[in-house]
XYZ file of C-alpha atoms in Angstrom:
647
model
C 59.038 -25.454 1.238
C 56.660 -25.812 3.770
C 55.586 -22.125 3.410
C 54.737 -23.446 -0.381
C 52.872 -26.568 1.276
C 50.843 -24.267 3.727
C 49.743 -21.777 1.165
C 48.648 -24.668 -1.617
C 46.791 -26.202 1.250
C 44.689 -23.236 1.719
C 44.544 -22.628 -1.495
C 42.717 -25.984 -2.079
C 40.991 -25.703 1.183
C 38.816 -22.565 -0.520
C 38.472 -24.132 -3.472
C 36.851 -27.088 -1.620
C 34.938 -24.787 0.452
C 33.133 -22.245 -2.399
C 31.813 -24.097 -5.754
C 30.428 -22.000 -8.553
C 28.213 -22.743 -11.202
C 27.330 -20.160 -14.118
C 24.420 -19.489 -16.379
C 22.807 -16.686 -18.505
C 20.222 -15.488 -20.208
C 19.591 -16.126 -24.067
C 20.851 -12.786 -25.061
C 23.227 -12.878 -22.437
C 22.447 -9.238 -20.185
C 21.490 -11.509 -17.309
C 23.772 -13.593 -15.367
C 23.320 -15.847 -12.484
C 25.533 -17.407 -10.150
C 24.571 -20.023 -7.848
C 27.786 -20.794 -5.111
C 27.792 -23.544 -2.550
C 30.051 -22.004 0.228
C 30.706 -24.165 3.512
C 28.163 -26.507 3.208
C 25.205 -23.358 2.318
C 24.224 -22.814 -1.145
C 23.559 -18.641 -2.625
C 22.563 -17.156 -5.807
C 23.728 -14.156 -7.426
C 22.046 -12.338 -10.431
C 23.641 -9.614 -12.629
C 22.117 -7.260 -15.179
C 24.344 -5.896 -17.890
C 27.363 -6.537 -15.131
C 25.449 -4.667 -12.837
C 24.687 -7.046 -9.504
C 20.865 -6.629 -9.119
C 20.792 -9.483 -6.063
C 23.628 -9.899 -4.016
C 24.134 -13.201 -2.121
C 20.942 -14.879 -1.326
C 20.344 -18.035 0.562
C 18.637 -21.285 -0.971
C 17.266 -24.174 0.368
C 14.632 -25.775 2.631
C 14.462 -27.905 5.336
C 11.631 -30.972 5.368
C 10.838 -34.301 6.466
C 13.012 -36.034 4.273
C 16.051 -34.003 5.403
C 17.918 -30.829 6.372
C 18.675 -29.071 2.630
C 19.776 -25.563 4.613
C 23.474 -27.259 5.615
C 26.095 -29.828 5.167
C 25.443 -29.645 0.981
C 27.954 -31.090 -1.828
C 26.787 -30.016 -5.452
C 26.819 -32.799 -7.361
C 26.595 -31.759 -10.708
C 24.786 -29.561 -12.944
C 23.043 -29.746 -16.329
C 22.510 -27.055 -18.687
C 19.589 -27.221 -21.332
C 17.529 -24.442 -23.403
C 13.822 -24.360 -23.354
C 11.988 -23.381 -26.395
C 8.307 -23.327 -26.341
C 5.394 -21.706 -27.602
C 0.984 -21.369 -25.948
C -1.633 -19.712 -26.145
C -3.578 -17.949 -23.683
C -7.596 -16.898 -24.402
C -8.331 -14.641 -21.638
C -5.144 -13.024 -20.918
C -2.689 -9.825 -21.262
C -1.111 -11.282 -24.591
C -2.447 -14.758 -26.636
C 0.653 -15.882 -27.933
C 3.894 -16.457 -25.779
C 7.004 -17.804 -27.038
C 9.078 -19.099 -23.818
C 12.840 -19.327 -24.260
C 14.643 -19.965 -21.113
C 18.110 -21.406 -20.215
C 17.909 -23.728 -17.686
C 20.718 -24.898 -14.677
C 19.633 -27.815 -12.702
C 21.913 -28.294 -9.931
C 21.610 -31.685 -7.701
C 22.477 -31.568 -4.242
C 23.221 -33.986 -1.035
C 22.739 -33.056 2.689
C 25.273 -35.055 5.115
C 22.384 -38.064 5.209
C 22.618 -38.462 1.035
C 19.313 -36.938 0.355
C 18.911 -35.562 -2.572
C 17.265 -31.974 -3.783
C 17.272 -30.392 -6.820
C 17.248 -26.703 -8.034
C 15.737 -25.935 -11.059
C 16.413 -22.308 -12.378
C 14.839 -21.090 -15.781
C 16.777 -17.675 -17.002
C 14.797 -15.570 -20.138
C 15.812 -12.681 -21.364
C 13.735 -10.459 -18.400
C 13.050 -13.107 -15.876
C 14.857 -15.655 -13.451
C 13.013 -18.505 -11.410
C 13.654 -21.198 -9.514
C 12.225 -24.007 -7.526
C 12.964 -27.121 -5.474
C 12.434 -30.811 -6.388
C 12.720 -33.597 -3.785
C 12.836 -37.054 -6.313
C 11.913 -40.213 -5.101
C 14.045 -41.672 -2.342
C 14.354 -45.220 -2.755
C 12.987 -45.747 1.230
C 9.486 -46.480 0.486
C 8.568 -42.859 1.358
C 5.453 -41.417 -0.513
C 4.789 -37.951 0.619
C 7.148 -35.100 1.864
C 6.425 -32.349 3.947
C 8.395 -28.997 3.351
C 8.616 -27.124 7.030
C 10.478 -23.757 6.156
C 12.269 -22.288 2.712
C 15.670 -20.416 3.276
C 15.221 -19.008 0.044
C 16.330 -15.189 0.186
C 16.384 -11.738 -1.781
C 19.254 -9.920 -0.879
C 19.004 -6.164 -2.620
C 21.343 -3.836 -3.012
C 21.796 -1.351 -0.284
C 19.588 2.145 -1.276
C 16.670 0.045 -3.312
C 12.939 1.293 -2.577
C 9.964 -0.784 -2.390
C 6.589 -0.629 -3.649
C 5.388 -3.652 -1.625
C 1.938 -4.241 0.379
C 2.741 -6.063 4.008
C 0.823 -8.884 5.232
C -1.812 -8.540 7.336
C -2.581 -10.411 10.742
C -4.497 -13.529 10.798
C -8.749 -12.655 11.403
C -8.024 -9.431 11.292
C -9.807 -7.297 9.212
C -13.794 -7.080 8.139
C -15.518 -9.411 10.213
C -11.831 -11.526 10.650
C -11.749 -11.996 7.007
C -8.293 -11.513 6.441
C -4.889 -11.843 5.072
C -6.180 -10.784 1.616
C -4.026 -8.791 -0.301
C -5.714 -5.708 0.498
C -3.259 -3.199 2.043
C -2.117 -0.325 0.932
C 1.591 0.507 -0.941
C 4.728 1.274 0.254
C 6.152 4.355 -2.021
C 10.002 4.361 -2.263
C 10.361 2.967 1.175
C 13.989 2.148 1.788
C 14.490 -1.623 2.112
C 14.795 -2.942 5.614
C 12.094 -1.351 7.377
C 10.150 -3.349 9.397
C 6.105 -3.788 7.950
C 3.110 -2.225 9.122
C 2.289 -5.311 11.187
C 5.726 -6.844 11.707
C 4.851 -9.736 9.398
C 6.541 -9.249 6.312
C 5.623 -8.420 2.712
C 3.073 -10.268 0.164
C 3.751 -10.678 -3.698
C 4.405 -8.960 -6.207
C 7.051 -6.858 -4.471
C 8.763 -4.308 -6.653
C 11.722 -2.833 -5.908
C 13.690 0.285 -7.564
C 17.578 -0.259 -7.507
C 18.274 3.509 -7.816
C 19.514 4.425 -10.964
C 20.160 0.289 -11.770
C 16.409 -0.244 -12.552
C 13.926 -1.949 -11.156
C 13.390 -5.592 -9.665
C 10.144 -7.665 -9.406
C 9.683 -10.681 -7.105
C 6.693 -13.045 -6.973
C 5.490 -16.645 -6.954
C 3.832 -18.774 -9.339
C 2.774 -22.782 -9.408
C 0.792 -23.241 -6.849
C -2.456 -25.374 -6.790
C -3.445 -27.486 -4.506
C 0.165 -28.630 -4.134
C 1.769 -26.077 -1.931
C 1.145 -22.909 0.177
C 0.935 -19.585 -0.878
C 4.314 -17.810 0.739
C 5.118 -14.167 1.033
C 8.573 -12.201 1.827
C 9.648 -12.221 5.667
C 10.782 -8.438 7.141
C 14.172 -8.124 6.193
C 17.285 -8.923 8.583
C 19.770 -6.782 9.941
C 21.599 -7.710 6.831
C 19.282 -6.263 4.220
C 18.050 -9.908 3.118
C 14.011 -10.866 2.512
C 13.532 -14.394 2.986
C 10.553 -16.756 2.014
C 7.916 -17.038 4.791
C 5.442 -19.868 5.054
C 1.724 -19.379 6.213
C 0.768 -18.391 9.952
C -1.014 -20.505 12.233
C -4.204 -18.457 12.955
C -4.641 -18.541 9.091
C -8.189 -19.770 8.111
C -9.227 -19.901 11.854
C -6.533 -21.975 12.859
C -7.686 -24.828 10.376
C -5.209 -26.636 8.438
C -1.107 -26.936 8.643
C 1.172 -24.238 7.946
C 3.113 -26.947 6.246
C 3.203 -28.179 2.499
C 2.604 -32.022 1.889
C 2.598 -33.726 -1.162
C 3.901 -37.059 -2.959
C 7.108 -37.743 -4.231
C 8.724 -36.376 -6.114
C 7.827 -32.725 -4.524
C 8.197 -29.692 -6.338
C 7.859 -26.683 -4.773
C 6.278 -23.160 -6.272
C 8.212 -21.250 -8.523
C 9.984 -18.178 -6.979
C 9.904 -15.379 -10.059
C 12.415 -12.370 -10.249
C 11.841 -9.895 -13.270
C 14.346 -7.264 -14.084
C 15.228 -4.841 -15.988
C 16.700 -0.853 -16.395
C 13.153 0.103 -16.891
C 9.711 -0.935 -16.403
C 9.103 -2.413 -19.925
C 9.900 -6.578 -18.650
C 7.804 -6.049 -15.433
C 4.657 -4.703 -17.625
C 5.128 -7.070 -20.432
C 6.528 -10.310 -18.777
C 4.908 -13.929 -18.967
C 6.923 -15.694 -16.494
C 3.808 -16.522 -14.139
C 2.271 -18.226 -16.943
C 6.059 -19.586 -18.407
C 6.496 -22.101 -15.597
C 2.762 -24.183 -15.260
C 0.656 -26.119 -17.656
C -2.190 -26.714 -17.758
C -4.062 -28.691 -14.918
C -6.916 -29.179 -16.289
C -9.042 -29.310 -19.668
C -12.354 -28.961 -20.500
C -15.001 -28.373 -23.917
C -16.829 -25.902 -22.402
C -16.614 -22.354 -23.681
C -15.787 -19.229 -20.425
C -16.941 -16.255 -22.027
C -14.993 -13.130 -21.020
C -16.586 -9.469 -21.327
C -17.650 -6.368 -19.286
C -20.499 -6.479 -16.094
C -22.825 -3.814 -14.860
C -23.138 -3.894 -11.221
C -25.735 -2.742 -9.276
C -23.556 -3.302 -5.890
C -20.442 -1.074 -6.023
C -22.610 2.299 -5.749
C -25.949 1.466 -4.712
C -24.754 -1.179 -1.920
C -26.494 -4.013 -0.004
C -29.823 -2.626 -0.422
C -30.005 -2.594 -4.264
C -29.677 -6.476 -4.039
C -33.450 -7.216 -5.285
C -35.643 -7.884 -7.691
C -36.541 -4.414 -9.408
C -33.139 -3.463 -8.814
C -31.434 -6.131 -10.752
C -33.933 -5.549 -13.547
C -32.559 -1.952 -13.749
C -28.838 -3.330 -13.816
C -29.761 -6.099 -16.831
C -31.091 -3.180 -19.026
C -28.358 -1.097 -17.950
C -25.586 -4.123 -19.197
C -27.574 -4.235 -22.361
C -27.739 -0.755 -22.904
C -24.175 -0.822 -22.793
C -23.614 -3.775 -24.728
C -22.406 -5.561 -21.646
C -22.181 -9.269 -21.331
C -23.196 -9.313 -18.067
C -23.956 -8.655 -14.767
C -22.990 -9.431 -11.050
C -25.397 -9.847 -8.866
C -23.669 -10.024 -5.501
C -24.293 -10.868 -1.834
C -27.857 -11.962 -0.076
C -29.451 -12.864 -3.065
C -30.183 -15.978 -2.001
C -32.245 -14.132 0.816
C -33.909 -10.742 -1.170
C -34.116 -12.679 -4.167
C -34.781 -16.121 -3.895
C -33.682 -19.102 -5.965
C -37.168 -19.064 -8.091
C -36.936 -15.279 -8.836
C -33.215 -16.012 -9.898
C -33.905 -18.322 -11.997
C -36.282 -15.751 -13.482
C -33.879 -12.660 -13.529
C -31.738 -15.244 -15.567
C -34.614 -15.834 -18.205
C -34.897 -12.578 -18.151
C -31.186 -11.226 -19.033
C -31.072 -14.029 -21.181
C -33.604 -12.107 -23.417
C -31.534 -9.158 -23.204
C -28.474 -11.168 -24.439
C -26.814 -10.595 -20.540
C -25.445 -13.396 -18.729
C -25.652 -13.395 -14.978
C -22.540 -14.160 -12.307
C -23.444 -14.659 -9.006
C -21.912 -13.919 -5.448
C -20.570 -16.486 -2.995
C -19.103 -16.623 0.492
C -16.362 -19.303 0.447
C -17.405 -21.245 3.432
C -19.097 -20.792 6.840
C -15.979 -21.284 9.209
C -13.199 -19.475 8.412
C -14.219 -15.678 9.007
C -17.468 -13.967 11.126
C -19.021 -12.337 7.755
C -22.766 -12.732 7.544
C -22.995 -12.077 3.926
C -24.829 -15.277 2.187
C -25.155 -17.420 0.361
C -22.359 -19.209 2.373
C -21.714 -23.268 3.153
C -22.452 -24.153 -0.783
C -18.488 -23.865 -2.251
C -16.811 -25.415 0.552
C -17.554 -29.289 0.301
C -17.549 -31.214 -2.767
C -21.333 -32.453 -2.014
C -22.322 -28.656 -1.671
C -20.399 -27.696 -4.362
C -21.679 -30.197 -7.057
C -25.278 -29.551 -5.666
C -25.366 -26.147 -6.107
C -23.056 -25.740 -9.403
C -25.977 -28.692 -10.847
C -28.624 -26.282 -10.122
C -26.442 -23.385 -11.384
C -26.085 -24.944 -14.908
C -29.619 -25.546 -14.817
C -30.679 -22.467 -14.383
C -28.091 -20.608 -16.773
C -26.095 -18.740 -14.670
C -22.381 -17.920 -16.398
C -19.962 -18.151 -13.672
C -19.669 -17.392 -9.484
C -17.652 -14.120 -7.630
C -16.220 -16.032 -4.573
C -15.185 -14.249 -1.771
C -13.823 -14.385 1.914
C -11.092 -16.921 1.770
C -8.332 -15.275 4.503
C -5.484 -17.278 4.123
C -2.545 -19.223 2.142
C -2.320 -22.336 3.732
C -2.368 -25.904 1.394
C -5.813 -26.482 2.363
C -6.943 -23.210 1.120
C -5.422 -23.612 -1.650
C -6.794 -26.868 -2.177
C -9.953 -25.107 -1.906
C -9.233 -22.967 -4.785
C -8.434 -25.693 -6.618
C -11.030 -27.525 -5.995
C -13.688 -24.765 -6.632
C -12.491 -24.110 -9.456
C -11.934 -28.117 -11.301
C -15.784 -28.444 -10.093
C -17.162 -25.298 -12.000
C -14.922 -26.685 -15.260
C -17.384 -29.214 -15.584
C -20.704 -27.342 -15.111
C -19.665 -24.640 -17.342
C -18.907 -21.902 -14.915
C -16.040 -18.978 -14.963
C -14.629 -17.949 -11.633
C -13.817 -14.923 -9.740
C -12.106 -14.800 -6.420
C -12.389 -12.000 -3.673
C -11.379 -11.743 -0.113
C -8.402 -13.787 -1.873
C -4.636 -14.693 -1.822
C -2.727 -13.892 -5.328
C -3.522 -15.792 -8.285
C -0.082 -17.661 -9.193
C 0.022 -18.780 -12.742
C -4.361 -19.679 -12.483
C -4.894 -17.779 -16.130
C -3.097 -20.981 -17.703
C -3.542 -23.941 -15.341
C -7.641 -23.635 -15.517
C -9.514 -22.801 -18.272
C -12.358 -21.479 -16.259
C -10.111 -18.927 -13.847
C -10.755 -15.310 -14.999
C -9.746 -12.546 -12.290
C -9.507 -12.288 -8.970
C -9.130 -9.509 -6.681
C -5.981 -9.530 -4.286
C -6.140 -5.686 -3.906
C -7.333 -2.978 -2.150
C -10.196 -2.682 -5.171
C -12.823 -0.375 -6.015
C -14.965 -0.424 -2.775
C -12.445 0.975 -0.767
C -13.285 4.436 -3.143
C -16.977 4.005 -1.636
C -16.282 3.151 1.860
C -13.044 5.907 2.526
C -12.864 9.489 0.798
C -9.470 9.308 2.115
C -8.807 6.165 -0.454
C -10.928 8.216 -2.812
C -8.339 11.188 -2.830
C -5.119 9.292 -3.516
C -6.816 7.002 -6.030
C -5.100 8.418 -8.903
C -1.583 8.170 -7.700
C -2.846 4.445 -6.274
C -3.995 3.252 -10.085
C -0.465 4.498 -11.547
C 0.688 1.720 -8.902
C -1.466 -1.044 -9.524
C 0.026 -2.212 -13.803
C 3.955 -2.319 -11.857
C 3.004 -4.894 -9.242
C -0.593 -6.382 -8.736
C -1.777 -6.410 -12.415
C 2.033 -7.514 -14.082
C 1.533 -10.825 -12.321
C -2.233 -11.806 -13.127
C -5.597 -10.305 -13.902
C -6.893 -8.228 -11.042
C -10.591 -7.222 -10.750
C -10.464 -4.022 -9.184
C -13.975 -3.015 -10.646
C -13.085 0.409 -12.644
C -15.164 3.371 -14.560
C -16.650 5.616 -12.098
C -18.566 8.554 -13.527
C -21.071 9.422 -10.656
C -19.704 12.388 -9.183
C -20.333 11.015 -5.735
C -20.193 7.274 -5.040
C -23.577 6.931 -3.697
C -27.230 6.074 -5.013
C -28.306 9.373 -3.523
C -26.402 11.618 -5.656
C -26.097 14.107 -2.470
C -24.184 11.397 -0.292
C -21.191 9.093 -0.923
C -17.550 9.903 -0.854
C -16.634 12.498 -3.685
C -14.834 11.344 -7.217
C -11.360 13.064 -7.678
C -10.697 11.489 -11.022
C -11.467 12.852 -14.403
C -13.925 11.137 -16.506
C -10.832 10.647 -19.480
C -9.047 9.043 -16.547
C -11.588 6.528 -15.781
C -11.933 5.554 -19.377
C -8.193 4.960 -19.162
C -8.625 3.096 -16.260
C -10.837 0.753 -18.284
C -7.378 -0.338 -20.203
C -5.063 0.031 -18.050
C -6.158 -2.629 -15.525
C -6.481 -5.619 -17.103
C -9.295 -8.370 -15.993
C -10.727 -10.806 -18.655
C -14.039 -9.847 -16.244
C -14.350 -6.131 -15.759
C -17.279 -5.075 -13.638
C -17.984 -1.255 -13.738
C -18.979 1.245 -11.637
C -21.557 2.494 -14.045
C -24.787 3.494 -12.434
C -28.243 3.894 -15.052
C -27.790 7.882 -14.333
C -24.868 8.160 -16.218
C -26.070 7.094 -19.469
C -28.647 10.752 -19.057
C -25.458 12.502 -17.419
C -22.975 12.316 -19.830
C -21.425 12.235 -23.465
C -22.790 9.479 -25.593
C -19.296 8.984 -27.272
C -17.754 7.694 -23.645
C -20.579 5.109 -23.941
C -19.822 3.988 -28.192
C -16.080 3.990 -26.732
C -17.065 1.374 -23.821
C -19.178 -0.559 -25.715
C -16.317 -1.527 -27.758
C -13.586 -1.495 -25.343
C -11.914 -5.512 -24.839
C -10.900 -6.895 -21.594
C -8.422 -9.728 -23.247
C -5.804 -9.027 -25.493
C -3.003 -10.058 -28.197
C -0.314 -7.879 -26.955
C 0.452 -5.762 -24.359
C 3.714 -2.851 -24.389
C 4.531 -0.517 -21.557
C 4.897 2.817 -23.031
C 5.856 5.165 -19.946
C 5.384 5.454 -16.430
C 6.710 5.503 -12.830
C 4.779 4.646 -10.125
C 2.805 6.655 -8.273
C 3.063 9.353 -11.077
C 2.328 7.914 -13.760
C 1.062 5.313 -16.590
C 1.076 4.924 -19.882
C 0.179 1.304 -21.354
C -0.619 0.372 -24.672
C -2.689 -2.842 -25.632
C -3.849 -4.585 -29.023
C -6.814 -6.811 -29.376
C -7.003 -8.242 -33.026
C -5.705 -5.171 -35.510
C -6.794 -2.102 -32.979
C -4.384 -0.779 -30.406
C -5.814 1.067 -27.802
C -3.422 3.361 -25.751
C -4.490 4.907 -22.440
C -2.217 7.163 -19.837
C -3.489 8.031 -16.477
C -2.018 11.319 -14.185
C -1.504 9.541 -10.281
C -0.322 13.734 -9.522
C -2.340 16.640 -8.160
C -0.909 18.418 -11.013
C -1.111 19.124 -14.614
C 1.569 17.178 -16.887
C 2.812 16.683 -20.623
C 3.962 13.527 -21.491
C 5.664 12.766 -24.477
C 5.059 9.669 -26.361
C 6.076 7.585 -29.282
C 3.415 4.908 -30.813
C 4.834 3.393 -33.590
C 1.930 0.838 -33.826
C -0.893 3.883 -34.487
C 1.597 4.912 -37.752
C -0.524 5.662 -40.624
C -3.911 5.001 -38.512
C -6.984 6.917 -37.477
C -7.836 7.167 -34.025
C -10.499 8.869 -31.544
C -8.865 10.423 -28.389
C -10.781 10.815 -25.246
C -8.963 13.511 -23.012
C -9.552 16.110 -20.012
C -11.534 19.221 -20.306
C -12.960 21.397 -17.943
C -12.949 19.965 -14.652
C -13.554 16.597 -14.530
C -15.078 16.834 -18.204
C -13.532 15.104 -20.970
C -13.588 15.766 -24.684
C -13.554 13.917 -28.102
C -11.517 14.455 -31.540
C -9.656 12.228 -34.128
C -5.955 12.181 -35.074
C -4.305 10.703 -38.308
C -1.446 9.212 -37.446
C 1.279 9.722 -40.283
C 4.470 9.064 -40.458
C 5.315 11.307 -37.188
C 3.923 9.171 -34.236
C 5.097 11.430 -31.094
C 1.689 12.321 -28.796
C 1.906 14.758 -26.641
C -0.343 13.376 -23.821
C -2.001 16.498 -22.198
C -3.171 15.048 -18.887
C -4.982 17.317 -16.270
C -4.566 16.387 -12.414
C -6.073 13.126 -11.765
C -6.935 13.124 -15.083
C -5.935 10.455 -18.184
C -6.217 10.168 -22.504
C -7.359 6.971 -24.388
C -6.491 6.663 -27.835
C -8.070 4.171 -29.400
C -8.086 2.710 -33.535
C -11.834 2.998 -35.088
């Protein structure tokens, strides 16, 4: 009898010790399982039974209370979310969210209370935290450290960029999102600079599939947070910002009112690449955070900058640049750093006139501030201060100028976020898109402001004019960039190179490896409502006029967007449709010749033009009739890419 009386009290001892809660996805291939287990709650999430995270921690720890220990689940409620947006200047225009939610309530051993939301679609899971209202009095709560965690499954790979140190960098101008990829690093090994990983990180569960983690939701609300190096027991957890962030200016804290919510923690999954191309969950989980009746054009840029440098920003030179946009149909052009100095406010407001007449809008260059980095480049000290800010985006409007490329930022602390936030609710109201560089990831920006187009967060385009070493692994870099960077938000990485060196001096400058087809593809394949070429005048002399008719028609927003093939590193293959006309485009990341095999279902019964490799890095035109039969055979030279496209 006692035996009997020992074993039913452990029995119930384990059962009072581990709680489980269940929910799934609407179609039911993913699972989650979130377990409170001696006082510490975990999640688990399965993919068609297979376990795609194993055990990872949850929780936070804050001013209001300790929410990493001591926990009772107090209940749970289940609810389905069914919604439908739009999106203008995006990968896709119409979503339709359907999630299953699980909002499990929680007390530490003082009787606070958090909550944890998780939304589960049919390729995504999230989560975040909610501290309510406390009944004390207390107004704002300050979140210290996340325990959240992403444990993967032992033999998993990563394609993940680590964080770099605090003013480090070009004139101590970063963290910025501009390192380069791991490729099929095991998980577990310790970063470049011992300081963890930034988002997106993708990561390939061996013959499971593959597994993408980022963050979205976060304004002027929160920090920006990245993944910590992994412990000895294979598990990434959330990492706040670092103190020497932003010059040491501002908290490595998050503060906000009651109730708190923090950002949204995304995890997309799936046995291929397909959900990570084509998902919507970093738009899924905001709203809106702002409105406004004026109208942010989106469209295509020359830019004088990327290949002729610091020294083409003047005058004549910017001349050149408008009737190069115009000759190409562009809607406008950037005209980037020290124009304030070679140019002059009175001759911009000219050059503004002046591509006005030419049916060109102009965007104009900005450093962020004047204290957070050593750069020199000006105009600087006019976006950092509301009273700056208002003065110069008056005179902006004025003057016509179309929107502002921001750069320099270096960091993901609250009040750099703040900053973004701020920056970009003040250019709502006088009419002007934004661009970010020297910058921390967009998280879920396309939705909350109408006036948010790009941003870079990447090692971008000038990185093939300042490093031939860049320059040669380019191609296996871009086949990268649509898995992680670009499946999260719009990334202007400032494509379509045809100079044959990078260089005004067409004797200088690091070499092009890529074929010309490729950087047509390239043209698709990253998306950015803003794209700002690489185009110099020369080219339009240099080579075929049908590259040109194809560009001049190309869009840089779209209805729909369906990955087709790829892995990356090797490959791409991405298809997008903008009104009725799909455009398809591949690009070859190998030093080698390869025949890819396609299907495109959506070009049945159509009539297309296809741009591919020729001789060298040559391309070539003809037209296929799509029947009934819709296989391609993509016949992509090294470094090289195709573009299909409807007429």
């Amino acid at each position: 009898m006692k035996a009997v009386i020992l074993l039913f009290f452990i029995f119930f001892s384990n059962i009072m010790q581990s709680q489980t809660v269940s929910a799934s996805s609407p179609n039911k291939n993913i699972k989650l399982d979130i377990t409170l287990i001696n006082g510490s709650a975990y999640y688990n999430i399965f993919y068609s039974k297979d376990e795609f995270l194993a055990k990872s921690p949850l929780g936070l720890t804050s001013s209001l209370g300790d929410f990493s220990k001591g926990l009772k689940m107090i209940n749970h409620i289940n609810s389905k979310i069914n919604e439908s947006y739009t999106l203008n200047h995006s990968k896709v225009s119409k979503v339709i969210y359907k999630a299953n939610e699980i909002k499990c309530t929680f007390t530490n051993t003082a009787n606070d209370t958090l909550h944890i939301v998780f939304r589960i679609t049919d390729r995504d899971v999230a989560f975040s935290y909610i501290i309510p209202e406390n009944g004390k009095g207390t107004i704002d709560c300050t979140i210290n450290k996340e325990i959240t965690g992403f444990k993967l499954p032992a033999g998993s790979t990563t394609f993940i960029t680590p964080q770099a140190p605090p003013l480090s960098g070009y004139e101590k101008t970063k963290p910025s999102y501009e390192e380069e990829y791991t490729r099929e690093q095991p998980v577990g090994i310790k970063s470049r600079y011992g300081l963890g990983y930034t988002y997106p990180a993708l990561f390939h569960l061996d013959k499971k599939g593959w597994l993408l983690i980022s963050e979205t939701g976060v304004s002027h609300n929160y920090v920006g947070t990245r993944l910590s190096d992994a412990s000895a027991d294979g598990i990434y957890t959330v990492a706040f910002p670092q103190e020497g962030e932003n010059n040491n200016k501002g908290a490595v804290t998050a503060t906000a009112p009651l109730p708190m919510q923090t950002s949204w923690k995304t995890i997309t999954i799936g046995n291929n690449l397909k959900p990570i191309v084509e998902s919507t969950i970093a738009t899924d989980l905001v709203k809106p955070l702002i409105s406004s009746t004026k109208i942010f054009d989106t469209g295509r840029a020359s830019w004088s900058w990327i290949v002729w440098q610091d020294a083409s920003c003047n005058y004549n030179d910017q001349i050149t640049y408008i009737d190069l946009a115009a000759a190409l149909d562009c809607e406008f052009i950037l005209i980037d750093a020290l124009w304030d100095i070679n140019i002059g406010k009175e001759k911009m407001a000219e050059l503004v006139n002046y591509a006005k007449s030419k049916n060109v809008g102009v965007l104009l260059w900005y450093n962020s501030n004047g204290q957070w980095n050593t750069a020199p480049q000006t105009p600087k000290d006019r976006m950092d201060t509301s009273e700056a800010r208002i003065k110069e985006m008056q005179w902006l409007q004025q003057i016509g100028v179309k929107g502002l490329k921001i750069d320099f930022f270096g960091g993901d602390k609250q009040t750099t976020m703040k900053l973004y936030h701020d920056i970009l609710t003040d250019a709502a109201v006088y009419g002007l898109t934004i661009n970010f560089h020297g910058t921390t990831l967009p998280r879920g920006w396309e939705r909350m402001y109408p006036n948010f187009m790009t941003g870079e967060a990447v090692l971008a385009s000038e990185n093939l004019v300042f490093q031939q070493s860049f320059s040669d692994r380019y191609a296996s870099t871009a086949t990268i960039y649509p898995f992680t960077r670009n499946a999260v938000a719009a990334m202007d990485f400032g494509p379509v190179f045809l100079n044959s060196r990078l260089n005004r001096n067409p004797n200088e400058g690091t070499i092009r490896r890529t074929t010309d087809a490729f950087e047509m593809a390239t043209a698709v394949v990253f998306f950015s409502p803003l794209q700002h070429w690489g185009l110099t005048p020369e080219n339009l002399k240099e080579k075929p006029k049908y590259l040109f008719d194809y560009l001049k028609k190309v869009p840089t927003v779209w209805d729909e967007t369906r990955f087709i093939d790829g892995y990356p590193g090797k490959y791409c293959v991405i298809a997008r449709r903008k009104d009725a006309k799909w455009y398809i485009a591949a690009i070859n990341g190998e030093h080698n010749k390869k025949t890819i095999t396609v299907n495109l279902p959506m070009l049945k019964g159509k009539k297309t033009a296809v741009i591919e490799d020729d001789q060298g890095l040559g391309s070539k035109l003809s037209y296929k009739d799509f029947g009934k039969n819709t296989t391609f055979d993509l016949k992509l030279s090294a470094n090289g890419g195709t573009v299909i496209y409807m007429q």
